[in-house]
mmCIF file of C-alpha atoms in Angstrom:
data_model
loop_
_atom_site.group_PDB
_atom_site.id
_atom_site.type_symbol
_atom_site.label_atom_id
_atom_site.label_comp_id
_atom_site.label_asym_id
_atom_site.label_seq_id
_atom_site.Cartn_x
_atom_site.Cartn_y
_atom_site.Cartn_z
ATOM 1 C CA UNK W 28 125.486 -5.999 -8.897
ATOM 2 C CA UNK W 29 124.275 -7.127 -12.332
ATOM 3 C CA UNK W 30 123.352 -10.505 -10.894
ATOM 4 C CA UNK W 31 121.172 -8.813 -8.267
ATOM 5 C CA UNK W 32 119.418 -6.744 -10.944
ATOM 6 C CA UNK W 33 118.849 -9.880 -12.987
ATOM 7 C CA UNK W 34 117.254 -11.608 -9.992
ATOM 8 C CA UNK W 35 115.128 -8.547 -9.289
ATOM 9 C CA UNK W 36 113.823 -8.586 -12.868
ATOM 10 C CA UNK W 37 113.056 -12.309 -12.599
ATOM 11 C CA UNK W 38 111.167 -11.769 -9.351
ATOM 12 C CA UNK W 39 109.096 -8.981 -10.910
ATOM 13 C CA UNK W 40 108.303 -11.169 -13.935
ATOM 14 C CA UNK W 41 107.235 -14.025 -11.676
ATOM 15 C CA UNK W 42 105.064 -11.674 -9.623
ATOM 16 C CA UNK W 43 103.328 -10.534 -12.807
ATOM 17 C CA UNK W 44 102.770 -14.181 -13.793
ATOM 18 C CA UNK W 45 101.202 -14.902 -10.406
ATOM 19 C CA UNK W 46 98.977 -11.810 -10.713
ATOM 20 C CA UNK W 47 97.796 -13.115 -14.090
ATOM 21 C CA UNK W 48 97.093 -16.501 -12.497
ATOM 22 C CA UNK W 49 95.079 -14.782 -9.754
ATOM 23 C CA UNK W 50 93.011 -12.944 -12.342
ATOM 24 C CA UNK W 51 92.431 -16.149 -14.295
ATOM 25 C CA UNK W 52 91.439 -18.048 -11.149
ATOM 26 C CA UNK W 53 88.562 -15.575 -10.632
ATOM 27 C CA UNK W 54 86.597 -17.647 -13.147
ATOM 28 C CA UNK W 55 86.344 -20.515 -10.641
ATOM 29 C CA UNK W 56 85.811 -19.518 -6.985
ATOM 30 C CA UNK W 57 87.104 -22.851 -5.658
ATOM 31 C CA UNK W 58 90.284 -22.588 -7.714
ATOM 32 C CA UNK W 59 90.659 -19.012 -6.508
ATOM 33 C CA UNK W 60 90.323 -20.006 -2.841
ATOM 34 C CA UNK W 61 92.781 -22.883 -3.285
ATOM 35 C CA UNK W 62 95.285 -20.611 -5.046
ATOM 36 C CA UNK W 63 94.921 -17.947 -2.361
ATOM 37 C CA UNK W 64 95.452 -20.596 0.310
ATOM 38 C CA UNK W 65 98.580 -21.794 -1.503
ATOM 39 C CA UNK W 66 100.024 -18.270 -1.689
ATOM 40 C CA UNK W 67 99.360 -17.768 2.027
ATOM 41 C CA UNK W 68 100.963 -21.063 2.970
ATOM 42 C CA UNK W 69 104.021 -20.267 0.850
ATOM 43 C CA UNK W 70 104.320 -16.928 2.630
ATOM 44 C CA UNK W 71 104.187 -14.789 -0.502
ATOM 45 C CA UNK W 72 100.586 -13.563 -0.351
ATOM 46 C CA UNK W 73 101.685 -10.132 0.923
ATOM 47 C CA UNK W 74 102.913 -9.370 -2.604
ATOM 48 C CA UNK W 75 99.333 -9.721 -3.853
ATOM 49 C CA UNK W 76 97.262 -8.269 -1.007
ATOM 50 C CA UNK W 77 95.121 -6.028 -3.221
ATOM 51 C CA UNK W 78 94.342 -8.734 -5.774
ATOM 52 C CA UNK W 79 93.550 -11.297 -3.072
ATOM 53 C CA UNK W 80 91.340 -8.842 -1.180
ATOM 54 C CA UNK W 81 89.390 -7.982 -4.341
ATOM 55 C CA UNK W 82 88.929 -11.639 -5.273
ATOM 56 C CA UNK W 83 87.817 -12.653 -1.786
ATOM 57 C CA UNK W 84 85.400 -9.722 -1.577
ATOM 58 C CA UNK W 85 83.755 -10.875 -4.810
ATOM 59 C CA UNK W 86 83.520 -14.448 -3.498
ATOM 60 C CA UNK W 87 82.137 -13.287 -0.153
ATOM 61 C CA UNK W 88 79.532 -11.055 -1.798
ATOM 62 C CA UNK W 89 78.389 -13.934 -4.023
ATOM 63 C CA UNK W 90 78.641 -16.603 -1.307
ATOM 64 C CA UNK W 91 74.899 -17.282 -0.825
ATOM 65 C CA UNK W 92 74.502 -17.694 -4.582
ATOM 66 C CA UNK W 93 77.571 -19.963 -4.810
ATOM 67 C CA UNK W 94 76.403 -22.210 -1.999
ATOM 68 C CA UNK W 95 72.937 -22.447 -3.490
ATOM 69 C CA UNK W 96 74.163 -23.359 -6.991
ATOM 70 C CA UNK W 97 76.856 -25.874 -6.010
ATOM 71 C CA UNK W 98 77.013 -28.873 -3.734
ATOM 72 C CA UNK W 99 80.544 -28.431 -2.393
ATOM 73 C CA UNK W 100 82.204 -31.166 -0.354
ATOM 74 C CA UNK W 101 83.255 -30.663 3.254
ATOM 75 C CA UNK W 102 86.900 -29.962 2.356
ATOM 76 C CA UNK W 103 85.928 -27.184 -0.051
ATOM 77 C CA UNK W 104 83.483 -25.600 2.398
ATOM 78 C CA UNK W 105 85.994 -25.698 5.233
ATOM 79 C CA UNK W 106 88.742 -24.218 3.040
ATOM 80 C CA UNK W 107 86.385 -21.479 1.884
ATOM 81 C CA UNK W 108 85.358 -20.793 5.466
ATOM 82 C CA UNK W 109 88.948 -20.700 6.782
ATOM 83 C CA UNK W 110 90.450 -18.559 4.019
ATOM 84 C CA UNK W 111 87.662 -15.988 4.225
ATOM 85 C CA UNK W 112 87.892 -15.879 8.022
ATOM 86 C CA UNK W 113 91.695 -15.512 7.904
ATOM 87 C CA UNK W 114 91.268 -12.466 5.703
ATOM 88 C CA UNK W 115 88.838 -10.775 8.071
ATOM 89 C CA UNK W 116 85.480 -11.697 6.586
ATOM 90 C CA UNK W 117 82.704 -12.399 9.091
ATOM 91 C CA UNK W 118 81.684 -15.936 8.206
ATOM 92 C CA UNK W 119 78.635 -17.545 9.797
ATOM 93 C CA UNK W 120 79.240 -20.762 11.658
ATOM 94 C CA UNK W 121 77.112 -23.834 12.023
ATOM 95 C CA UNK W 122 74.392 -25.119 9.767
ATOM 96 C CA UNK W 123 73.591 -21.829 8.067
ATOM 97 C CA UNK W 124 76.644 -22.122 5.806
ATOM 98 C CA UNK W 125 75.936 -25.733 4.851
ATOM 99 C CA UNK W 126 72.211 -25.390 4.105
#
């Protein structure tokens, strides 16, 4: 039983570390999208639903400004597009996102 409690404490500590990484990744939207994608692909994003939703909402709200300021490559744009769409954001398709 003690071993189980020890593992539970370790899991909680790791979850707090990941939450801190999510907060830190807010400084760079591309890093944030890549980190969110990684958590989803690992199958652990459900632990951080609120943090991910808040981060993606901020990115989505600032999307026109981000796209205007930066010249992102195709990989970054497609990752941004896919991650936002997977989380329920209505992303425009076609040229309007690239220009």
